[in-house]
CSV table of C-alpha atoms and ligand atoms in Angstrom, one decimal:
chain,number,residue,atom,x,y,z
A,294,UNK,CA,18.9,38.9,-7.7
A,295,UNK,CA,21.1,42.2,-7.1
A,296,UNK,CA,24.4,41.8,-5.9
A,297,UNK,CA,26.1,44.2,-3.8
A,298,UNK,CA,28.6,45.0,-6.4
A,299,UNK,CA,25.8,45.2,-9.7
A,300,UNK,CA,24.7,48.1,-11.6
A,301,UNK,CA,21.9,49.7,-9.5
A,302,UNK,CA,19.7,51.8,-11.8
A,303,UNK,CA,17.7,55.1,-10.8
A,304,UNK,CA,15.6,56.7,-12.7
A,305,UNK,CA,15.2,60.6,-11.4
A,306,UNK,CA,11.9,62.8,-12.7
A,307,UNK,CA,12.0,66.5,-11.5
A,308,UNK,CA,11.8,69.7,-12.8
A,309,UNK,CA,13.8,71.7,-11.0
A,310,UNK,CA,16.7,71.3,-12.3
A,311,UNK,CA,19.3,72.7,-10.3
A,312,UNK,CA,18.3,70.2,-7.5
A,313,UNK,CA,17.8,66.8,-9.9
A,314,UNK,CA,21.5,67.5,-11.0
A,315,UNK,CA,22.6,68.0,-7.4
A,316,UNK,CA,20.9,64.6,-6.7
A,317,UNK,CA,22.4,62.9,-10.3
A,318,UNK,CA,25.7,63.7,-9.3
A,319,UNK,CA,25.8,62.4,-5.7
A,320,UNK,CA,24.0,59.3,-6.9
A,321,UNK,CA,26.7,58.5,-9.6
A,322,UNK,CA,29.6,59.3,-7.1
A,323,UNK,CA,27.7,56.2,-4.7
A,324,UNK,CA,28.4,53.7,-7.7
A,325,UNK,CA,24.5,53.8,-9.4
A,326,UNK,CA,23.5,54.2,-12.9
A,327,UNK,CA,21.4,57.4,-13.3
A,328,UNK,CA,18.7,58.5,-15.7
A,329,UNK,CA,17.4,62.0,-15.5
A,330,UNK,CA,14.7,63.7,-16.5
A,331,UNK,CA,13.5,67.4,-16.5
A,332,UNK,CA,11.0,66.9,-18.4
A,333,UNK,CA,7.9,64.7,-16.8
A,334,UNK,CA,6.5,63.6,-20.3
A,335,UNK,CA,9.9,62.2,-21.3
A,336,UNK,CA,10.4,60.7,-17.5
A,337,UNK,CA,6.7,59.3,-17.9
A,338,UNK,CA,7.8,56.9,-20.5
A,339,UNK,CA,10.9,56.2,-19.9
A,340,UNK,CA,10.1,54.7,-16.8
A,341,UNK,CA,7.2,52.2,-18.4
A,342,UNK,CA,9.3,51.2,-21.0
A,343,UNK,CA,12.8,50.3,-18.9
A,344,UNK,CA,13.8,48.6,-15.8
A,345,UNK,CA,15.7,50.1,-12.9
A,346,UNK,CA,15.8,49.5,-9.5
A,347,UNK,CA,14.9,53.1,-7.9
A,348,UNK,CA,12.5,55.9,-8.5
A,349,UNK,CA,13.0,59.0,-7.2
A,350,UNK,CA,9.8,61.4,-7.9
A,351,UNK,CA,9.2,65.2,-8.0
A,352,UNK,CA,5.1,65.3,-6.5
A,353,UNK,CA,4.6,68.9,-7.9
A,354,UNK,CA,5.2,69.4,-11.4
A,355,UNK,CA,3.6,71.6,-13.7
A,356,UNK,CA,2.8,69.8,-16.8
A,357,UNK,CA,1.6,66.1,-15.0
A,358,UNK,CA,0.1,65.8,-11.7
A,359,UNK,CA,2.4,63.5,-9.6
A,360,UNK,CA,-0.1,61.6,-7.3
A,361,UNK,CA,-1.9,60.2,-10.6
A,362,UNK,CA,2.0,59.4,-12.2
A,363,UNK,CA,3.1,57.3,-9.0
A,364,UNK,CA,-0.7,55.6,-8.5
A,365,UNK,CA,-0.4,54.3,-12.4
A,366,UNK,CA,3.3,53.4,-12.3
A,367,UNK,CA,2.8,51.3,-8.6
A,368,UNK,CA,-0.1,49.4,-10.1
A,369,UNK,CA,2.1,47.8,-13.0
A,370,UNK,CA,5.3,47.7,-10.9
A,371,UNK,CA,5.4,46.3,-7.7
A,372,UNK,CA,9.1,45.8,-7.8
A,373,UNK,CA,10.6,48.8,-8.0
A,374,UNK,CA,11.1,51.7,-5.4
A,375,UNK,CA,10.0,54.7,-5.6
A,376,UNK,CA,11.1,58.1,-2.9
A,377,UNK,CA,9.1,60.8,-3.5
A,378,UNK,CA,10.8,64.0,-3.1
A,379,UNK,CA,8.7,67.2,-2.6
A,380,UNK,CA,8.8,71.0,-2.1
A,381,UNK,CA,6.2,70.3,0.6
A,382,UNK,CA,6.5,69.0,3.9
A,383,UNK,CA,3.4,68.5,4.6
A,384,UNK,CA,2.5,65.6,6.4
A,385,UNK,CA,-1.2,64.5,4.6
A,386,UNK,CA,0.6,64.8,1.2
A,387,UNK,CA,3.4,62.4,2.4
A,388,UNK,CA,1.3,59.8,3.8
A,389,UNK,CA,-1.4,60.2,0.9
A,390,UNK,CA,2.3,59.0,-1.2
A,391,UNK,CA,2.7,56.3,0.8
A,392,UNK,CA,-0.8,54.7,0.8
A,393,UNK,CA,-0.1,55.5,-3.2
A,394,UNK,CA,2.6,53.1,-3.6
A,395,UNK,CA,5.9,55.2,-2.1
A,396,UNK,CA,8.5,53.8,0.0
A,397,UNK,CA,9.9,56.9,1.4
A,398,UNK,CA,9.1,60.4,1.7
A,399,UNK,CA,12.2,63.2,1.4
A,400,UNK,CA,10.8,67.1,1.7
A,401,UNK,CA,12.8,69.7,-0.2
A,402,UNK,CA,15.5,71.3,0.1
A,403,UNK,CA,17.9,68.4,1.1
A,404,UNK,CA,20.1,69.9,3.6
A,405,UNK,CA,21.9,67.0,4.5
A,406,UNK,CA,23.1,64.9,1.6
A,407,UNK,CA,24.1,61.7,4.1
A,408,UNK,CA,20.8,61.6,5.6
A,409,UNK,CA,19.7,61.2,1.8
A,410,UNK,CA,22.3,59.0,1.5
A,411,UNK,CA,21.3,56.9,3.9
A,412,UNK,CA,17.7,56.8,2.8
A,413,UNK,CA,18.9,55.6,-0.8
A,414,UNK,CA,20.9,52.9,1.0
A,415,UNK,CA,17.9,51.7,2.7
A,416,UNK,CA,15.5,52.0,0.2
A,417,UNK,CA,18.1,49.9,-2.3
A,418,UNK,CA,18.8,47.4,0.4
A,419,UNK,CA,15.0,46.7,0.7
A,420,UNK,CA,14.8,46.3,-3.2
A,421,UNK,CA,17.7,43.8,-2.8
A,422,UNK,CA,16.1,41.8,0.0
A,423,UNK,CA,12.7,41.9,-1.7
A,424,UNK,CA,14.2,40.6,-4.9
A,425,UNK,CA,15.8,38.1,-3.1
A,426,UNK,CA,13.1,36.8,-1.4
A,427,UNK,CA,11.2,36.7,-4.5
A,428,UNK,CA,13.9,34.4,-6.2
A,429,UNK,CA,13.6,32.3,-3.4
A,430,UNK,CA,10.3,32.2,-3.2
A,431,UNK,CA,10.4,31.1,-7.2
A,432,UNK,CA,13.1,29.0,-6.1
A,433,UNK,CA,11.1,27.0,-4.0
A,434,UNK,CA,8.3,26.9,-5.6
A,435,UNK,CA,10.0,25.0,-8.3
A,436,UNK,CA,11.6,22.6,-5.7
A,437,UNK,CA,8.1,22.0,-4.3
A,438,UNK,CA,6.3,21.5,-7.9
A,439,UNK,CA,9.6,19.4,-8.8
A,440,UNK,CA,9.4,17.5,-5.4
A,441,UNK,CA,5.8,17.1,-6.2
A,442,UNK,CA,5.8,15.5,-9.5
A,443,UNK,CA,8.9,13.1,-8.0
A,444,UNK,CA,6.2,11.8,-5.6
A,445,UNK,CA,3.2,12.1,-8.1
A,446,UNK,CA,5.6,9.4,-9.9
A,447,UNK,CA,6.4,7.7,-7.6
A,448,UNK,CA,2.9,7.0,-6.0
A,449,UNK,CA,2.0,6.1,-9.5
A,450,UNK,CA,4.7,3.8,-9.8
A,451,UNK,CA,3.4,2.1,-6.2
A,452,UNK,CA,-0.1,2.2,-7.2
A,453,UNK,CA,0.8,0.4,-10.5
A,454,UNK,CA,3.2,-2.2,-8.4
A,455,UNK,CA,0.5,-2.9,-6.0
A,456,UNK,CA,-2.3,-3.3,-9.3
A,457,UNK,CA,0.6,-6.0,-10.5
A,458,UNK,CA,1.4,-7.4,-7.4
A,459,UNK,CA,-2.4,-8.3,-6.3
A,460,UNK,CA,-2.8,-9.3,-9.8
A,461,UNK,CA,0.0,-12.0,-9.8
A,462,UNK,CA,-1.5,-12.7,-6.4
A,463,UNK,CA,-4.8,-13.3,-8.1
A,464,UNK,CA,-3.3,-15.7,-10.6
A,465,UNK,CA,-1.3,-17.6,-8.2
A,466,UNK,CA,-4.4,-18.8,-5.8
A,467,UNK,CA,-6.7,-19.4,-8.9
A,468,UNK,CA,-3.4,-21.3,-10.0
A,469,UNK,CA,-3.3,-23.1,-7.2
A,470,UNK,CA,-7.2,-23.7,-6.6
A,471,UNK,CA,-7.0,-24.9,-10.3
A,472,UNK,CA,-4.1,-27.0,-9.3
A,473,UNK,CA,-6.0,-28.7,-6.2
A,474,UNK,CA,-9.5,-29.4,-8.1
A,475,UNK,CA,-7.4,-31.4,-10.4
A,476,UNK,CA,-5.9,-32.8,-8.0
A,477,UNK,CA,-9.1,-33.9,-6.0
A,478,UNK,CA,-10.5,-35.0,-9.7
A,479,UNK,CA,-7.6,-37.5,-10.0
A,480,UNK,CA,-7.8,-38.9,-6.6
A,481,UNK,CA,-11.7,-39.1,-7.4
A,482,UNK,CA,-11.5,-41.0,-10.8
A,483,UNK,CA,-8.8,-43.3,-9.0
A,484,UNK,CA,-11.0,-43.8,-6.3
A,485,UNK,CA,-14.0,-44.4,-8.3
A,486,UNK,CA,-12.1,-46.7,-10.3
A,487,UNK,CA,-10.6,-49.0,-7.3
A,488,UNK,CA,-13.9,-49.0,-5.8
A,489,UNK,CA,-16.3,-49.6,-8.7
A,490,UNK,CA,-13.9,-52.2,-10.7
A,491,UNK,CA,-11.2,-53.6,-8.9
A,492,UNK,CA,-13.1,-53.7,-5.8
A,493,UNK,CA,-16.0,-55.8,-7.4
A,494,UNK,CA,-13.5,-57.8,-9.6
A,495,UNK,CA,-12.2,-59.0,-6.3
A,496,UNK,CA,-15.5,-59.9,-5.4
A,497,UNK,CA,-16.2,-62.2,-7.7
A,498,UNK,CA,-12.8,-63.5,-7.9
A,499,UNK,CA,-13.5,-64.3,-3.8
A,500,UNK,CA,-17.0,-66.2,-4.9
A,501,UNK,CA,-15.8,-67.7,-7.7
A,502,UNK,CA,-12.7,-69.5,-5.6
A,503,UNK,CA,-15.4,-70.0,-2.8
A,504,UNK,CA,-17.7,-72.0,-5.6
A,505,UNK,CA,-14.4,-73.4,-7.1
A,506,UNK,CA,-14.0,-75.0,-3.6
A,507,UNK,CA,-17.0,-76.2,-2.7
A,508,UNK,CA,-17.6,-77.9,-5.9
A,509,UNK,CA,-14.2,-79.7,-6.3
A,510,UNK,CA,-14.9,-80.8,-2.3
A,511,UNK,CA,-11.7,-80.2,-2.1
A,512,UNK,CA,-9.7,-77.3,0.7
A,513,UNK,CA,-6.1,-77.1,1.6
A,514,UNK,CA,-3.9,-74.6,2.9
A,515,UNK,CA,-3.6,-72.8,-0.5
A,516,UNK,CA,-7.2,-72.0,-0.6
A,517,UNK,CA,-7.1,-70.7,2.6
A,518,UNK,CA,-4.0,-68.5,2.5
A,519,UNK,CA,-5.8,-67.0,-1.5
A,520,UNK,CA,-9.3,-66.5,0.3
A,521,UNK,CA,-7.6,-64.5,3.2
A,522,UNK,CA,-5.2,-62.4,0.7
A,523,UNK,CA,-8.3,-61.6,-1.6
A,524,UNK,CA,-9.8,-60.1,1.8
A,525,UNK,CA,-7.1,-58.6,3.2
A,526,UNK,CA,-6.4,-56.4,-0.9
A,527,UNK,CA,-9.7,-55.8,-0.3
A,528,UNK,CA,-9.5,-54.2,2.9
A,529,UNK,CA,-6.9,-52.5,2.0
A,530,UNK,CA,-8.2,-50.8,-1.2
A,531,UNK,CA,-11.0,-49.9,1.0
A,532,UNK,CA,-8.6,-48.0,2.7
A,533,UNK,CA,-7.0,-46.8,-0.1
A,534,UNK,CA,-10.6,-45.6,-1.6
A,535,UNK,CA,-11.2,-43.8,1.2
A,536,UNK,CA,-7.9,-41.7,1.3
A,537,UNK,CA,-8.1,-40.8,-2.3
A,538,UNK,CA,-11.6,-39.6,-2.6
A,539,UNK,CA,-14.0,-40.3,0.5
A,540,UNK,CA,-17.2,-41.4,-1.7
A,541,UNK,CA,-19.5,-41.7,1.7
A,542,UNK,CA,-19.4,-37.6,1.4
A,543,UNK,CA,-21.9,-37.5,-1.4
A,544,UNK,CA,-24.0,-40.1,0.5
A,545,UNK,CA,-23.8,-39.0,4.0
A,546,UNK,CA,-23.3,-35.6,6.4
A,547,UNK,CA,-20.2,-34.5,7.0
A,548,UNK,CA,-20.6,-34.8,10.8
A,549,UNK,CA,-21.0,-38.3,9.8
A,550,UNK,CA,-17.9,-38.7,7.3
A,551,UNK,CA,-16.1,-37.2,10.1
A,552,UNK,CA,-17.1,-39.0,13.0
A,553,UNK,CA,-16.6,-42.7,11.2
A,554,UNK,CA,-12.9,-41.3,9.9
A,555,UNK,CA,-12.0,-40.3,13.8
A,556,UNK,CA,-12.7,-44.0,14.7
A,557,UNK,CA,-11.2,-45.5,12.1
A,558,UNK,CA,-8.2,-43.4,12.8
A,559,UNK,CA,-8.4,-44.6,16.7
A,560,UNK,CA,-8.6,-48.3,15.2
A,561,UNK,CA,-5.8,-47.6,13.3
A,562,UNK,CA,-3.3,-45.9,15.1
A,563,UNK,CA,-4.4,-47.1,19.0
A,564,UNK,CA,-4.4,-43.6,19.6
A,565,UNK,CA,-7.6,-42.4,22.0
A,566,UNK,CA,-9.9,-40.3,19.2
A,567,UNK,CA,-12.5,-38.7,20.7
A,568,UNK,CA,-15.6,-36.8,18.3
A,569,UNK,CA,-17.5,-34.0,19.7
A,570,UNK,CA,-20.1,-32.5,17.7
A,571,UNK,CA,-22.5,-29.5,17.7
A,572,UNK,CA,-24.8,-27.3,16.3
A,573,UNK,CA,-27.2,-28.1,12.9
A,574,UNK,CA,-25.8,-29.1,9.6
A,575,UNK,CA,-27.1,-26.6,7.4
A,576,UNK,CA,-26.2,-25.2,4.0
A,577,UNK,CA,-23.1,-27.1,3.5
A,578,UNK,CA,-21.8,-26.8,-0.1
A,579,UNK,CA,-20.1,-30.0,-1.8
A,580,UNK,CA,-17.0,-28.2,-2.1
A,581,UNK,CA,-17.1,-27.1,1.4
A,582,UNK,CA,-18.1,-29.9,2.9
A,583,UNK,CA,-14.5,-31.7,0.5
A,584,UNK,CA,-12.5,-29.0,1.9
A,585,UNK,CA,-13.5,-29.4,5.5
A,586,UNK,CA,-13.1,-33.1,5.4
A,587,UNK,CA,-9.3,-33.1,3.8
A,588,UNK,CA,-8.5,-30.7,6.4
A,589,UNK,CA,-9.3,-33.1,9.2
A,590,UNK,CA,-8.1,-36.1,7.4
A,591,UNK,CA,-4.5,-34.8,6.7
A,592,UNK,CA,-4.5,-33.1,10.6
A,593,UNK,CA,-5.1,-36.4,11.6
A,594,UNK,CA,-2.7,-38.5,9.0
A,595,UNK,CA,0.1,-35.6,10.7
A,596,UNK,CA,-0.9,-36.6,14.7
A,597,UNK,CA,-0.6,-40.3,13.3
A,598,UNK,CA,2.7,-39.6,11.8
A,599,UNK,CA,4.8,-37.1,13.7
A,600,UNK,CA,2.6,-36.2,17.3
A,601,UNK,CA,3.6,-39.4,19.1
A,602,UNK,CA,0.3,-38.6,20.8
A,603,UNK,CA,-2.0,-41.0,23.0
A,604,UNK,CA,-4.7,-38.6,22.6
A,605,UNK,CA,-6.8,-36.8,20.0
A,606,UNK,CA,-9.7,-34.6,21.0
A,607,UNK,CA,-11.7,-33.8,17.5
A,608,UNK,CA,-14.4,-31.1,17.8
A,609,UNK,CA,-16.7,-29.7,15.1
A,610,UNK,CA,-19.2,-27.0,15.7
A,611,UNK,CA,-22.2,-25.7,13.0
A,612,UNK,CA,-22.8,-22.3,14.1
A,613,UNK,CA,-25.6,-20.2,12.0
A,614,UNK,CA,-23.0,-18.0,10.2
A,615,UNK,CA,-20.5,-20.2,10.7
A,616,UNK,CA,-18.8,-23.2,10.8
A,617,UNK,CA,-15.7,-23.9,13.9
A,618,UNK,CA,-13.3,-27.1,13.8
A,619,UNK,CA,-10.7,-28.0,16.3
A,620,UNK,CA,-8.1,-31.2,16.6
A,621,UNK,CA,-6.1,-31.3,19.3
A,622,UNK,CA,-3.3,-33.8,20.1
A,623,UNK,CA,-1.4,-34.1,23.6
A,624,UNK,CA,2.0,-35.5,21.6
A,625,UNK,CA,5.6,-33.8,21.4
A,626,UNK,CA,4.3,-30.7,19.6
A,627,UNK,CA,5.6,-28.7,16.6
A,628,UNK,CA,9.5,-28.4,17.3
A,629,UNK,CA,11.2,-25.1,16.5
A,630,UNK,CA,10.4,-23.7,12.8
A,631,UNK,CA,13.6,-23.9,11.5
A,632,UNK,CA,13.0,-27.8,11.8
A,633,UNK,CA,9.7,-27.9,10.5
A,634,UNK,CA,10.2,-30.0,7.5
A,635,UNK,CA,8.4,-27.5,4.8
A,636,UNK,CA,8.6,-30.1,1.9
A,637,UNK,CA,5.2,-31.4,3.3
A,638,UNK,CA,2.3,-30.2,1.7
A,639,UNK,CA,-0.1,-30.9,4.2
A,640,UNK,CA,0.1,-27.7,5.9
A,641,UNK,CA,0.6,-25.4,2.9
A,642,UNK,CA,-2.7,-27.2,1.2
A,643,UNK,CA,-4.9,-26.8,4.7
A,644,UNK,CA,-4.2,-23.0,4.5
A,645,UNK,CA,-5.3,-22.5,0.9
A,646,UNK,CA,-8.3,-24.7,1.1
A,647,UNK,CA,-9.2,-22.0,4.4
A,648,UNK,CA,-8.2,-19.2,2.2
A,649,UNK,CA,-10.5,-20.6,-0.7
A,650,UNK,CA,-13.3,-20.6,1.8
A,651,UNK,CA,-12.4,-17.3,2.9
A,652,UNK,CA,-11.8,-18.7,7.0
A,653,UNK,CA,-9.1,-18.6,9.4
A,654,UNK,CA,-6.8,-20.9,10.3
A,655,UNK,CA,-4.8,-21.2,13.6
A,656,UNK,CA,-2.2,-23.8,13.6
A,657,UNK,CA,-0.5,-23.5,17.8
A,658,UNK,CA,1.8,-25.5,20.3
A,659,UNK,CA,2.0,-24.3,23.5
A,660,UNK,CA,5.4,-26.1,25.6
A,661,UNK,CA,4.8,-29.9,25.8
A,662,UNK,CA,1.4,-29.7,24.9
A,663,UNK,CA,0.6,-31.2,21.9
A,664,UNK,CA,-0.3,-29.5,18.6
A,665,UNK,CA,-3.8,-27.8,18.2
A,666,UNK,CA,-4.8,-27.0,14.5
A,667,UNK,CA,-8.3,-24.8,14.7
A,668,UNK,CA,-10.0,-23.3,11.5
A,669,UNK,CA,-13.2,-21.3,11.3
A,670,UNK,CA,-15.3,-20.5,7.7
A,671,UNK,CA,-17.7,-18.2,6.9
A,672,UNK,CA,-21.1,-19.9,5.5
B,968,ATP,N1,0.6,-33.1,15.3
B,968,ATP,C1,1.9,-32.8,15.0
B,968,ATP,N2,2.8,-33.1,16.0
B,968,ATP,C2,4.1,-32.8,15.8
B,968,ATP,N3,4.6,-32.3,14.7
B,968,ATP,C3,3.7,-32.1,13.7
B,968,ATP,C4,2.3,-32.3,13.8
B,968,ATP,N4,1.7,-31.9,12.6
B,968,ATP,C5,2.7,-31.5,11.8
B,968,ATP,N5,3.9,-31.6,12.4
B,968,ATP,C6,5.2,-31.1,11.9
B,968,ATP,O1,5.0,-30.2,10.8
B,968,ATP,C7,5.6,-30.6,9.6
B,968,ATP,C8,4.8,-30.1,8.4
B,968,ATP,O2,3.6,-30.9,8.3
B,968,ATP,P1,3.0,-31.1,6.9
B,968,ATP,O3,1.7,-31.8,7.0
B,968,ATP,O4,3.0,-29.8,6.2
B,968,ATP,O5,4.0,-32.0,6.2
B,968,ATP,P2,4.3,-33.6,6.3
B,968,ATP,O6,3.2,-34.2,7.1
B,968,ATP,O7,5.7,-33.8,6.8
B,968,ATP,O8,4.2,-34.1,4.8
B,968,ATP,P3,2.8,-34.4,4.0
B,968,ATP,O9,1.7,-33.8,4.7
B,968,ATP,O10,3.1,-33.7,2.6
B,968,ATP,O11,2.7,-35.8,3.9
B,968,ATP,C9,5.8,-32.1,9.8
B,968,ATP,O12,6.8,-32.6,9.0
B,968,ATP,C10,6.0,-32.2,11.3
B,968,ATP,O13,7.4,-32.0,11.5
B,969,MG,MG1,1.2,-33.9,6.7
């Protein structure tokens, strides 16, 4: 970039001598640098061997032909400018100059030095504003390529995050799936084992005391009060069986698992449970068919515990591409979040068994209405 008060360099090829050193003179009086040259040949390769800032050009010299100098020196050097001065005033010849690469056209003589002087000044301020333009041209160009490659980064660095993030995500729900199969194994082997040994054990126990008593002739109270224990731990393992691992799911449909737990949960409680089914069982996976049912049967341990209800309505409806539950309870509803107790896992475990089916779940309560939980999976 030229600043006002730099060097400005000219560069002056003309053989008429008398004139060039007319021009040299008044040029280094306005502050520039000047190079003259009388002789073309020696002007010729000066000026492709040097930078300067200004040409000034004789057209009509004998030894070189002036239109084919200016065409050859514009074609490598679009920088600098060049004013042609000529003995001519011809108009062709100076507009044939400046479709050749000149920025001004001065006939000869020069009568008036300030009007050449303010032709230089023009033709130097254009070279300044063109060279600063250039710079900032570069300038930005680097701002836009260094802006660039910021954002190149940085959209590396969010693609990479996101890769991580939805990795991690990955490894949590498999985590998590992993964690609730084991679970469901646990509660299973427990279950099997209540049901298959203890279960039976207390069978025979019960016959054996029945035999016991009608052998000996013999009954009193304390045969009584053991016979009625022996059923009522029976009953209650039953129960017990049936909230660990619900065997009856491998034997029967699940709109049957889930209609016999609604009326046991009406029995129970005393709340009003009412089952409304629809549509055709079909192509109901085992693990499916264990997700759906836990997701009823802790929605409905939660409207025994905190609803207060008097009434549960429990819909489920077998759709050919899908598969729509609903329970709906008319108690005091979910209170505000911030006093949702979130220790419970009941909630937290419904959603990831929906996620792991890939469904939606809907958990609402409208003002004084009760709590509805809906959920709907893809088959
Ligand atoms: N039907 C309902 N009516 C009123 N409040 C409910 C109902 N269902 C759930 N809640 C509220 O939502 C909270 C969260 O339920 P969630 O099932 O996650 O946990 P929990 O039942 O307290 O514990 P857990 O299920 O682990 O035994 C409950 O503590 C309760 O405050
Ligand atoms: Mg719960």
């Amino acid at each position: 970039m030229i600043r006002q008060n730099e060097l400005f360099r000219v560069v002056i090829i003309d053989d008429d001598e008398g004139f060039a050193r007319t021009l040299h003179i008044f040029l280094e009086d306005s502050g520039a640098d000047v190079r003259l040259f009388t002789d073309p040949e020696a002007g010729l390769q000066y000026i492709h061997a040097n930078k300067f800032e200004l040409l000034l050009l004789d057209l009509k010299m004998p030894k070189l032909d002036g239109h084919a100098l200016l065409r050859a020196f514009r074609e490598k050097n679009k920088e600098t400018s060049i004013i042609i001065i000529s003995a001519t005033s011809d108009v062709s010849e100076a507009i044939q100059a400046i479709r050749e690469g000149a920025d001004e056209f001065v006939a000869k003589p020069i009568r008036d030095l300030e009007d050449f002087d303010v032709i230089v000044k023009k033709t130097i301020d254009k070279v300044r504003l063109k060279k600063e333009l250039e710079a900032y041209r570069l300038h930005l160009e680097e701002l836009v390529k260094e802006r660039t490659s910021e954002l190149l980064a940085t959209n590396e660095m969010l693609v990479e995050e996101a890769k991580r993030r939805k990795k991690a995500e990955l490894a949590i729900k498999k985590g998590s799936v992993n964690l609730m199969s084991a679970i469901e194994l646990g509660k299973k082997h427990i279950a099997k084992e209540l049901h298959d040994s203890i279960s039976q054990r207390l069978v025979f126990s019960r016959m054996n005391l029945e035999l016991g008593i009608k052998q000996s002739n013999t009954t009193n109270d304390y045969f009584s009060l053991a016979l009625q224990n022996i059923d009522e731990i029976s009953l209650e393992i039953k129960e017990m069986v049936k909230m660990l691992y619900p065997i009856s799911l491998e034997k029967y449909s699940l709109e049957e698992n889930i209609r016999s737990l609604v009326e046991s949960f009406g029995k129970n409680t005393g709340i009003t449970a009412q089952f409304y089914c629809s549509g055709e069982e079909l192509n109901v996976g085992k693990d499916m068919k264990l997700h759906l049912f836990r997701i009823f049967q802790e929605t409905l341990n939660n409207v025994a515990k905190h609803s207060r209800a008097q009434k549960v309505e429990v819909t489920l409806n077998f759709f050919f591409d899908s598969i729509l539950g609903t329970i709906r309870d008319d108690g005091i509803g979910l209170k505000q979040f911030e006093e949702i107790d979130l220790s419970g896992t009941g909630f937290f475990s419904m959603k990831e068994r929906v996620g792991e089916m890939n469904g939606k779940l809907t958990i609402t309560s409208p003002l004084n209405s009760g709590v509805m939980v809906s959920f709907e999976v893809p088959l």
